[in-house]
Every structure is written in structure tokens, then in C-alpha cells.
Coordinates of C-alpha atoms and ligand atoms in Angstrom, one line a residue:
X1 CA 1.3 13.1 -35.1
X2 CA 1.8 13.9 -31.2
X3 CA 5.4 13.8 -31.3
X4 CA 5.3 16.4 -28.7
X5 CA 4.7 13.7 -26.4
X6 CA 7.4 11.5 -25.0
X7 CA 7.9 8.0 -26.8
X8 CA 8.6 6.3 -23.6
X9 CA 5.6 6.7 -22.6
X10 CA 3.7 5.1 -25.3
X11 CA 4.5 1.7 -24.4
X12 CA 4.2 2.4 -20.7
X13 CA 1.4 -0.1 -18.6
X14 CA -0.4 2.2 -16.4
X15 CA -2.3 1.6 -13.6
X16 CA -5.6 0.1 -13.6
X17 CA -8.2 1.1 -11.2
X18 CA -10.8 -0.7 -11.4
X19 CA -14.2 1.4 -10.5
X20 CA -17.5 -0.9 -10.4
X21 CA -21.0 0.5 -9.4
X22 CA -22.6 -2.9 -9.5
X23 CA -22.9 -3.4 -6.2
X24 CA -24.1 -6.4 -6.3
X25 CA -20.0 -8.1 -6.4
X26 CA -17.8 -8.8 -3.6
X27 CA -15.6 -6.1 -4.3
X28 CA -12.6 -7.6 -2.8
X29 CA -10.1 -6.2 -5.6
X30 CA -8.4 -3.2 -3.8
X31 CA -8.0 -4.2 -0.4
X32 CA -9.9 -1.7 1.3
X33 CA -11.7 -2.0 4.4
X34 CA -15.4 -3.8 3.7
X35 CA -17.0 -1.6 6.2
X36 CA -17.9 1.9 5.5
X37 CA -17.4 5.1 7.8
X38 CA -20.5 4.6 10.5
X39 CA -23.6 7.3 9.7
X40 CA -23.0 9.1 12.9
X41 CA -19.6 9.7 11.5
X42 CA -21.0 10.7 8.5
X43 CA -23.3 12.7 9.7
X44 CA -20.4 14.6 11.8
X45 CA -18.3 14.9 8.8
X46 CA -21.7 16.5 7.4
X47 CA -21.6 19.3 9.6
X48 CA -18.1 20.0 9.5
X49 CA -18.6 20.5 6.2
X50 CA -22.0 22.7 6.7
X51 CA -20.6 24.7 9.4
X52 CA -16.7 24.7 9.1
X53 CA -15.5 24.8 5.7
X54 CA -15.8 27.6 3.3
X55 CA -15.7 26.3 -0.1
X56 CA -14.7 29.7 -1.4
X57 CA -11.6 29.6 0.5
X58 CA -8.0 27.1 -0.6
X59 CA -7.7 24.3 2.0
X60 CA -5.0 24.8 5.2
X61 CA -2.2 24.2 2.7
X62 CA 0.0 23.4 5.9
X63 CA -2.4 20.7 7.1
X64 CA -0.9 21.7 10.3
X65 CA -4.3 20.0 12.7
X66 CA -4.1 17.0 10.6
X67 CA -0.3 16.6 11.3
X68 CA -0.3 17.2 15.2
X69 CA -3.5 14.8 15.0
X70 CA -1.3 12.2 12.7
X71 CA 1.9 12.9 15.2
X72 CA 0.0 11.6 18.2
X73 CA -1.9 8.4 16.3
X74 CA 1.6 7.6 15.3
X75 CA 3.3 7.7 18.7
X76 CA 0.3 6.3 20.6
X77 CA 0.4 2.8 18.2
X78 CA 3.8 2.6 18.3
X79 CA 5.1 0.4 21.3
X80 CA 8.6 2.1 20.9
X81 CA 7.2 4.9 21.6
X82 CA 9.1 7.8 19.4
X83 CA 8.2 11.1 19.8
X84 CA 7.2 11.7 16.2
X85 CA 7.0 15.8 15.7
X86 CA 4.4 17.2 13.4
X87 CA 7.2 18.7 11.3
X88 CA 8.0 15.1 10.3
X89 CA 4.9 14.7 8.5
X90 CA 4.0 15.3 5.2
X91 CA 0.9 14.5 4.1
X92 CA -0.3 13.4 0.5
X93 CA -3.2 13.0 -1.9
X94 CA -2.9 9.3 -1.0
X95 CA 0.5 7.8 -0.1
X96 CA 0.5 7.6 -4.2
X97 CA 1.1 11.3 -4.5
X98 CA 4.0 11.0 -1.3
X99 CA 5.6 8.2 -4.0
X100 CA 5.9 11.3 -6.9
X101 CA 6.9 13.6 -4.3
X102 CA 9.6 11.0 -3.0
X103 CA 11.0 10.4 -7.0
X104 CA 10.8 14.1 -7.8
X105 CA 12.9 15.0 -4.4
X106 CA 15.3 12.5 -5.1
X107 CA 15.7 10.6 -8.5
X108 CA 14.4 13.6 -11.2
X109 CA 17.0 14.3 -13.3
X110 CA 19.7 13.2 -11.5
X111 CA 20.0 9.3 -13.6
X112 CA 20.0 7.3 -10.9
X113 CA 17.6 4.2 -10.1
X114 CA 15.2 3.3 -7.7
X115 CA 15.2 -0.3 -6.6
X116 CA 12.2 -2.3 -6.3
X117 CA 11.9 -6.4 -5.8
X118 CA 9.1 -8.4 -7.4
X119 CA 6.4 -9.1 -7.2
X120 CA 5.4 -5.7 -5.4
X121 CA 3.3 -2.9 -5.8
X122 CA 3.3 -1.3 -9.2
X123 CA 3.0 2.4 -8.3
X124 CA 6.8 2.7 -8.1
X125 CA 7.7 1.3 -11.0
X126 CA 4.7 3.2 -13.0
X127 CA 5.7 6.7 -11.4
X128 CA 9.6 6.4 -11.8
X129 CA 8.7 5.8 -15.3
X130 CA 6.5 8.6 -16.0
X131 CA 9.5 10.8 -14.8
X132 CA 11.5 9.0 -16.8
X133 CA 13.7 7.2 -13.7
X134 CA 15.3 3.4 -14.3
X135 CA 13.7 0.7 -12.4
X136 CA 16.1 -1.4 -11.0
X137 CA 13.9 -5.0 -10.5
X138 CA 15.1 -7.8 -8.7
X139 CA 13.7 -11.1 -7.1
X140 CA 12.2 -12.4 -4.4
X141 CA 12.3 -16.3 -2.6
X142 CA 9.0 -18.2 -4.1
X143 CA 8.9 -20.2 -0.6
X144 CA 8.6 -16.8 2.0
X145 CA 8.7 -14.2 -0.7
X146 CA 11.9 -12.7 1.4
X147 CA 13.5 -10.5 -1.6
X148 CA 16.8 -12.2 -2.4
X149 CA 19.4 -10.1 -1.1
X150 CA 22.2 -11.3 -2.7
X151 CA 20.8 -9.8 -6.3
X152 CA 20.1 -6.4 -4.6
X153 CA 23.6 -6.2 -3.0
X154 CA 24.7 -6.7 -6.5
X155 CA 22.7 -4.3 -7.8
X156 CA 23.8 -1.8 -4.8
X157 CA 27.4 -2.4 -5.1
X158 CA 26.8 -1.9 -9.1
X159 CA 29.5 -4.0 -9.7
X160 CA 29.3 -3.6 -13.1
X161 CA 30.4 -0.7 -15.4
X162 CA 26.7 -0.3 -17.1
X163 CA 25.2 -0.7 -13.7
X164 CA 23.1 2.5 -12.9
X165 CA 23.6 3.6 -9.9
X166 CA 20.4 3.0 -6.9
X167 CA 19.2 6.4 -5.3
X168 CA 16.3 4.7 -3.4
X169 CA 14.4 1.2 -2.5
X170 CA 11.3 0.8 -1.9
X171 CA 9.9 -2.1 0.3
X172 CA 6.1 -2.7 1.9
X173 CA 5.8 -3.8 5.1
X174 CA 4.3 -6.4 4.3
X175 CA 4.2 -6.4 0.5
X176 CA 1.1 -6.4 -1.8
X177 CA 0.7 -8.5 -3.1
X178 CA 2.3 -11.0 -1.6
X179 CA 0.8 -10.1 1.9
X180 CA 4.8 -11.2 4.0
X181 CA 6.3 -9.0 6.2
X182 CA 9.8 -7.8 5.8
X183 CA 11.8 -10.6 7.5
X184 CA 14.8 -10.1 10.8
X185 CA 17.8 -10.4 7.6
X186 CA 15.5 -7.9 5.1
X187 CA 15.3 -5.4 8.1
X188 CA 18.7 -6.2 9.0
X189 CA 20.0 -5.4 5.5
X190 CA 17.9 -2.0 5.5
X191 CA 19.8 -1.2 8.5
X192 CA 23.1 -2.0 6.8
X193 CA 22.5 0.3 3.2
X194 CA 24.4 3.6 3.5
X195 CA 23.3 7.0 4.2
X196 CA 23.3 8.1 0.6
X197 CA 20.8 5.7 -0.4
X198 CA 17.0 6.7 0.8
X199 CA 14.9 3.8 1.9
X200 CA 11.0 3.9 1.9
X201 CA 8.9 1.4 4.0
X202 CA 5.5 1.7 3.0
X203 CA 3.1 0.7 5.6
X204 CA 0.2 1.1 4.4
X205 CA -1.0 -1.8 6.3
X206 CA 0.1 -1.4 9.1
X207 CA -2.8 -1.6 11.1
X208 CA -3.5 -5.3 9.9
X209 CA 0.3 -6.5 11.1
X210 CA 0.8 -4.4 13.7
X211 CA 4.3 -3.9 13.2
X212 CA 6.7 -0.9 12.3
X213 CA 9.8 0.5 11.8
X214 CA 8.8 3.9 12.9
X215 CA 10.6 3.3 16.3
X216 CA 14.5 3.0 14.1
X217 CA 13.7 6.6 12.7
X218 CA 15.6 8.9 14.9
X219 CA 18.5 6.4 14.1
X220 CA 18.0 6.2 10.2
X221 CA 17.7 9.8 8.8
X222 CA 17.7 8.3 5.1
X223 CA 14.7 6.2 5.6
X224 CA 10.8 7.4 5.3
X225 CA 7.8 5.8 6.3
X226 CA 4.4 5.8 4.6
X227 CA 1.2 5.2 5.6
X228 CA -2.7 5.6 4.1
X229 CA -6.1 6.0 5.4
X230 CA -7.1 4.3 2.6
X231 CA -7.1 0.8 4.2
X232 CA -8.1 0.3 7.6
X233 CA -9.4 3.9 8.3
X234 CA -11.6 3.2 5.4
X235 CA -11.0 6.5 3.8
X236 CA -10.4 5.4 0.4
X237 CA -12.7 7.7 -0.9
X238 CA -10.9 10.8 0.3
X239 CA -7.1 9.9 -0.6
X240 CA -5.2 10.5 2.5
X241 CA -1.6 9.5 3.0
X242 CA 1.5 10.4 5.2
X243 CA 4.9 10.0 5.2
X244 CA 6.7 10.2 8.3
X245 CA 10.6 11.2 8.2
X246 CA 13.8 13.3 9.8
X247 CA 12.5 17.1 9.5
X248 CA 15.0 18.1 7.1
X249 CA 13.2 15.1 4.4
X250 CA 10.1 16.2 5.1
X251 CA 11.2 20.0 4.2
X252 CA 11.8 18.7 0.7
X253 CA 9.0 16.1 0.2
X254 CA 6.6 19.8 1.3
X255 CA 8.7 21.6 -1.3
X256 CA 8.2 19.3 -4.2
X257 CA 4.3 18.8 -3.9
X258 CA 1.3 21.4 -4.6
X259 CA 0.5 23.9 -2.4
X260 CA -3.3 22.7 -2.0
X261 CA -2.7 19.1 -2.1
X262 CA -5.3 17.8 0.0
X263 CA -8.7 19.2 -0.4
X264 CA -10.7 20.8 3.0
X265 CA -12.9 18.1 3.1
X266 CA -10.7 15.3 2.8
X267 CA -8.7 17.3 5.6
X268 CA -11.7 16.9 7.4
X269 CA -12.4 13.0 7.0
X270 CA -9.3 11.9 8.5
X271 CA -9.2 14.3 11.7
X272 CA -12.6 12.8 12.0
X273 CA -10.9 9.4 11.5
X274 CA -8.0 10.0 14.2
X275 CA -10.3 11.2 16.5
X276 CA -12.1 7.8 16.7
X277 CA -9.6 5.7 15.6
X278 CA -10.5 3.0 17.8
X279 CA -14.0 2.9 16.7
X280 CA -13.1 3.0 13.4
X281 CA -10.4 0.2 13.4
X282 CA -12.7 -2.4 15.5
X283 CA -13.3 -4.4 12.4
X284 CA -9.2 -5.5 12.3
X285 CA -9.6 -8.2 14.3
X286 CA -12.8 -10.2 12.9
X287 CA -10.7 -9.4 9.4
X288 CA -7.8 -11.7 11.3
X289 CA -9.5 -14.0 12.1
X290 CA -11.5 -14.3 9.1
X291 CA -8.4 -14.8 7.0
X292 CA -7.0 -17.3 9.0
X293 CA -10.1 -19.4 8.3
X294 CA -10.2 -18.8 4.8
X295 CA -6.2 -19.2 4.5
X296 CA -7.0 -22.9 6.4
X297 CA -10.0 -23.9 3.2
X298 CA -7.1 -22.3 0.4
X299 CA -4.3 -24.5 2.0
X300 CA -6.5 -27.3 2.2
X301 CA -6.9 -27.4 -1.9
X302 CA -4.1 -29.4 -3.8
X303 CA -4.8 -27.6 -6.5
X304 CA -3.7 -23.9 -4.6
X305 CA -0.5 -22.6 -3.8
X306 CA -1.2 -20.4 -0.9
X307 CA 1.2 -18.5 1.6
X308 CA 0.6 -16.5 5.1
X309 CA -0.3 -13.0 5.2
X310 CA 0.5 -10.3 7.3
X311 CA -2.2 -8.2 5.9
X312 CA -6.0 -8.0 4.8
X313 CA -5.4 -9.9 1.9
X314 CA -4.5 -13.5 0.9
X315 CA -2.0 -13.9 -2.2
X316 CA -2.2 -17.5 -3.9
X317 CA -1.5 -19.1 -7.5
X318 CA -2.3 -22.1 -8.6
X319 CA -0.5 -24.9 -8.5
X320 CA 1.8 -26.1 -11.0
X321 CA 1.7 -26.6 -13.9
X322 CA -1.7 -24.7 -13.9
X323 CA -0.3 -21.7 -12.8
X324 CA 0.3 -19.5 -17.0
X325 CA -1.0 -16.5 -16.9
X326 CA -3.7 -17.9 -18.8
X327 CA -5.3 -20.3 -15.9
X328 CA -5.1 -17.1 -13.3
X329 CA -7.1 -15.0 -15.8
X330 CA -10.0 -17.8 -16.2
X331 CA -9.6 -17.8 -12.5
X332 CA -10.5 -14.3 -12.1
X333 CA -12.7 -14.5 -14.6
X334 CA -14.6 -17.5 -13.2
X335 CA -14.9 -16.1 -9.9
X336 CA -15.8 -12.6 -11.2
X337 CA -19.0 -14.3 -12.6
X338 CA -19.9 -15.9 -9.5
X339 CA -20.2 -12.3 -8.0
X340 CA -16.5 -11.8 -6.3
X341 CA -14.1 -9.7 -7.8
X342 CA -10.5 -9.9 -6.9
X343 CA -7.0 -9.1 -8.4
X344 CA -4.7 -11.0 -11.1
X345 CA -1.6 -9.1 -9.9
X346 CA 2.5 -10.3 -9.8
X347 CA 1.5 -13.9 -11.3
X348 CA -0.9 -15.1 -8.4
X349 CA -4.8 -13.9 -7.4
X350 CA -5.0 -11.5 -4.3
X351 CA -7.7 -11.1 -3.0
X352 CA -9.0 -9.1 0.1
X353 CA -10.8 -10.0 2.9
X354 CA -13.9 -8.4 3.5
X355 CA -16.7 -9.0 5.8
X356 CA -17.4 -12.6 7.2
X357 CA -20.3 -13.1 4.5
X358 CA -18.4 -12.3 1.7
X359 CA -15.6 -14.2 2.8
X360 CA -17.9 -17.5 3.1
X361 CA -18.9 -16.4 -0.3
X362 CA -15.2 -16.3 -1.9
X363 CA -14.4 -19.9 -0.5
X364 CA -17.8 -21.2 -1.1
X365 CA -17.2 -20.1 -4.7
X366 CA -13.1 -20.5 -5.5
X367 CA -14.0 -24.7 -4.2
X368 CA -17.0 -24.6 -6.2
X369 CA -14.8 -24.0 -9.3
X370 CA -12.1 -25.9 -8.6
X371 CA -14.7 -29.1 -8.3
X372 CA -14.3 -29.7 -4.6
X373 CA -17.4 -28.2 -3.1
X374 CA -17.1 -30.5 0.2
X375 CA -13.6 -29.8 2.2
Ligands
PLP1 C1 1.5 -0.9 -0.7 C2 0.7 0.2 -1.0 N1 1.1 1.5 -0.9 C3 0.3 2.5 -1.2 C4 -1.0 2.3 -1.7 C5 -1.8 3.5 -2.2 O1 -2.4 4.1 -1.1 P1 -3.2 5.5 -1.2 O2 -4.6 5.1 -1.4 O3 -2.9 6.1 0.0 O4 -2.6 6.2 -2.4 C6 -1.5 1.0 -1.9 C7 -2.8 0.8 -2.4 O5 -3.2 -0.2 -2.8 C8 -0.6 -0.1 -1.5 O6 -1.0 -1.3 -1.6

């Protein structure tokens, strides 16, 4: 029965949202932004949709106003200052949809590999193998969770005979889940991999660590940036991303997609979004400093492995020899019945920062189960 579907696929781990109406948990699984869009922006998002959109009508399948809008957000955050066009933006149902467009654009049917190092996020791995792509995996340093370099030049140089060939690498700047920013020699060695082979920085939170790579662009035609609403714009709800890129990528990556990708409403949200941007991202800095305090009660516990983070997110793992899969999972689970919910990703617990409360309420909670309520 159903062997008109592919076997490779039976066998394949998707991804696992997690959608919970209690809301009585700390929700503090998907690292989005703990604060919701303010009413008033609601309510304006209300009237664009009363007065302005036509639900009869397809959505601007160009999304021409939301890429000058994105154009100008991009250039204005970005110290370097560099000139970002509108026609080097394609925007996506999420940054999740950009990742399909990127694989079918570039790896699809062609045999070669894309090149990922872990722990990182799973939706390359999971999309290159519902398109039937290799995953090239390699490691990264357990101390700074640098990806070692020396395994991926291997796999690059494919030294070997059986060695499939790398079309593209993925890095996050900084990685989920391991919350690091690329490092000075990781950027360095991006800078170094030749033209053939496309590079994709996601930065989807980039408004957490404040740094890109947008401004080395103009001088690296094979590499794309991506970006979400999804975190910091708290847009979650309305699956916005962008990738920004030389024209001629972005042709493609418009090519490849649907033509009404991005419903009218969701259009909508995120012009909204750009146009108070500031308002909007105000909550960034109480989230940094929040995690700094709950990074100093984590590193405080012997029984925690804990590192820095770049990001809205702490990664940790318990120490050894605690740390089987097992322990993280009654971890979770432990916490989970205390009211927070977090995620038991890449062998370690991430878990988001959300609002100050919550926060007090994750450390009150992890030290309550690991027996050390008084730090
Ligand atoms: C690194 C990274 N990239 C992309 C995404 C997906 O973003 P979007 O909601 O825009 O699809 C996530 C979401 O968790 C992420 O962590």
C-alpha cells in the first residue's frame, strides 16, 4: 500500500511545532517575542484590513511596499550602511519558505549537498530531505560551539572519491540552539569559500545581537542573508521572512516560489511592523538584560553546563555524566509540570527568555528541581 509515495520519506523526523492553548505555561519553547503586537497596533492593522484589503482580490504578488519598507529597515540598522535595493529582497512565508526556495534554486536535482554543522536548526536538514538533497553534517567545538573548520574544509575540498560534492552552507548568526555568534575565523572562512558555493547566513536574530553581515554583500554575490519577523517583531503569527541578496539571486529565489506567497494581511502586519519598528523592538533590551541575570543563576549551578548567548535564548545541558538524552527529557518534563515549557533540541534544553516574570519563574523553578532552592 502507498507505494506511490517516496520511501525516503517514511523514516524522515519532521518538524515538530508545538501549538499549546493552555495559556496558563510559560511558553518559552519557540523563542518568540513574550510581548504581543500593542492594541493600538492592532486596532490599526484592523482597519487596514476593513478599509484596505479586498479579500476577493490575490495579494500584491510583487510585495513591492513591503520590499522598499524592508530595503530601508535594513539599511537604517545596519552601521555599514549598504544601500540595500528593493530588488534584493525576496520575501517568504516565513524565512522557512526562503530555505525551500534557496534548496529548489540551487541543490534540486542537481546531487549535490548542502552543508550544515551541529547542533543547528533542523529546517535545513528536514527541507533538503524532503527534496531529496544529502546533508552534509559536521561538528562544532563543545567549549564556544565555533563549527570546526577543519572537518568542513574536508568536506569542501571532498577529498575523497565518495565525497558528494557541497552546493551550499548554511550558518545562523548566532545559531539556535546554541545561542553563539559566528566567530572572526568562521566569518573569516565564509569569506574564503569560492564563488560556486552559495552561503546562507540566517539572521533571524539579529535584532537580539545586533550584528550582521549584510554590510560584506556587495562584495560576496554568492552569499544571502535571511531574516524573520517572527522573533523580535513579534509577528509569528503572520509568517514573514526576507532574504536579502545580489539582484540576479533574488531573480531566481522570486522564480522558484508561489506567485501569492504571502497573504494581504500578513503583507499588512509587517508594513505595520516597519513602520514602528522602534516601538515595537523596545522590549530587546529588558530581554538582555534579563538573560544576563538568568545566565548568572544557570552558571551558578554545578549541576548545569551553561554557555553565553547572543540571542533571546539560553542553551544549557546538564552536566556530566547526567547529561543522556534521558535526564534532558525528565528535565523538560519536570519543568513542563511546573508551568514552563521549553525545548529539548541538539542534546541540551533551550529555552527562551520571555518577560521578567516568567523568567523569575523558569529559574525559581529549574533550582527548585535541581534541589538548590537558595543560590
Ligand atoms: C535560525 C532560524 N531560522 C529561521 C527560523 C524560522 O523563521 P520563520 O518563522 O520566519 O519561518 C527560525 C525559527 O525558529 C530559526 O530559529
Amino acid at each position: 500500500m502507498f507505494d506511490f509515495l517516496r520511501s525516503d520519506l517514511t523514516h524522515l523526523q519532521a518538524y515538530i511545532p508545538t501549538h499549546i492553548d493552555s495559556t496558563a505555561l510559560d511558553r518559552l519553547d519557540g523563542n518568540e517575542s513574550p510581548v504581543d503586537f500593542p492594541p493600538e497596533l492592532k486596532q490599526k492593522l484592523a482597519r487596514n484590513y476593513q478599509e484596505l484589503i479586498a479579500t476577493n482580490r490575490y495579494p500584491d504578488g510583487g510585495h513591492g511596499e513591503l520590499k522598499r519598507a524592508i530595503a530601508s529597515y535594513v539599511n537604517a540598522s545596519t552601521p555599514e550602511n549598504p544601500s540595500i535595493t528593493p530588488e534584493q529582497i525576496s520575501v517568504g512565508n516565513g524565512s522557512d519558505e526562503l530555505i525551500r526556495s534557496i534548496l529548489i534554486a540551487t541543490c534540486v536535482g542537481g546531487g549535490e549537498a548542502i552543508l550544515v554543522a551541529e547542533p543547528t536548526f533542523s529546517m535545513y536538514g528536514i527541507l533538503a530531505t524532503t527534496l531529496g538533497i544529502p546533508v552534509q553534517q559536521i561538528p562544532r567545538h563543545e567549549e564556544n560551539w565555533e563549527m570546526n573548520l577543519e572537518a568542513a574544509d574536508q568536506v569542501i575540498s571532498a577529498q575523497s572519491s565518495n565525497q558528494i560534492p557541497v552546493r551550499v552552507v548554511f550558518v545562523v548568526h548566532p545559531n539556535s540552539p546554541t545561542a553563539n555568534a559566528l566567530t572572526s575565523r568562521e566569518i573569516a572562512w565564509l569569506r574564503s569559500l569560492p564563488e560556486h558555493i552559495l552561503v546562507v547566513v540566517d539572521e533571524a536574530y539579529f535584532e537580539y545581537c545586533q550584528h550582521s553581515l549584510v554590510g560584506e554583500l556587495s562584495q560576496h554575490p554568492n552569499w544571502i542573508i535571511l531574516r524573520t519577523f517572527s522573533k523580535a517583531f513579534r509577528l509569528a503569527a503572520h509568517r514573514v521572512g526576507y532574504a536579502i541578496a545580489h539582484p540576479q539571486v533574488t531573480e531566481v529565489l522570486e522564480k522558484v516560489r508561489l506567485p501569492y506567497n504571502l497573504p494581504s494581511f500578513s503583507q499588512a502586519a509587517a508594513l505595520v511592523a516597519l513602520h514602528h519598528a522602534l516601538e515595537l523592538l523596545a522590549p530587546v533590551d529588558q530581554i538582555l538584560s534579563d538573560r544576563q541575570i538568568l545566565l548568572k543563576q544557570f552558571q551558578a549551578q554545578p549541576a548545569l553546563r551553561v554557555w553565553k548567548s547572543q540571542a533571546n535564548f539560553i542553551y544549557l545541558r546538564l552536566a556530566p555524566p547526567q547529561n543522556g538524552e534521558q535526564d534532558l527529557k525528565d528535565l523538560r518534563q519536570a519543568l513542563l509540570a511546573q508551568g514552563t515549557l521549553v525545548r529539548h533540541t541538539g542534546g541540551g534544553l533551550r529555552i527562551t527568555i520571555g518577560t521578567t516574570a516568567e523568567n523569575q519563574r523558569t529559574g525559581d523553578r529549574l533550582l527548585k528541581i535541581l534541589g538548590n532552592e537558595a543560590i
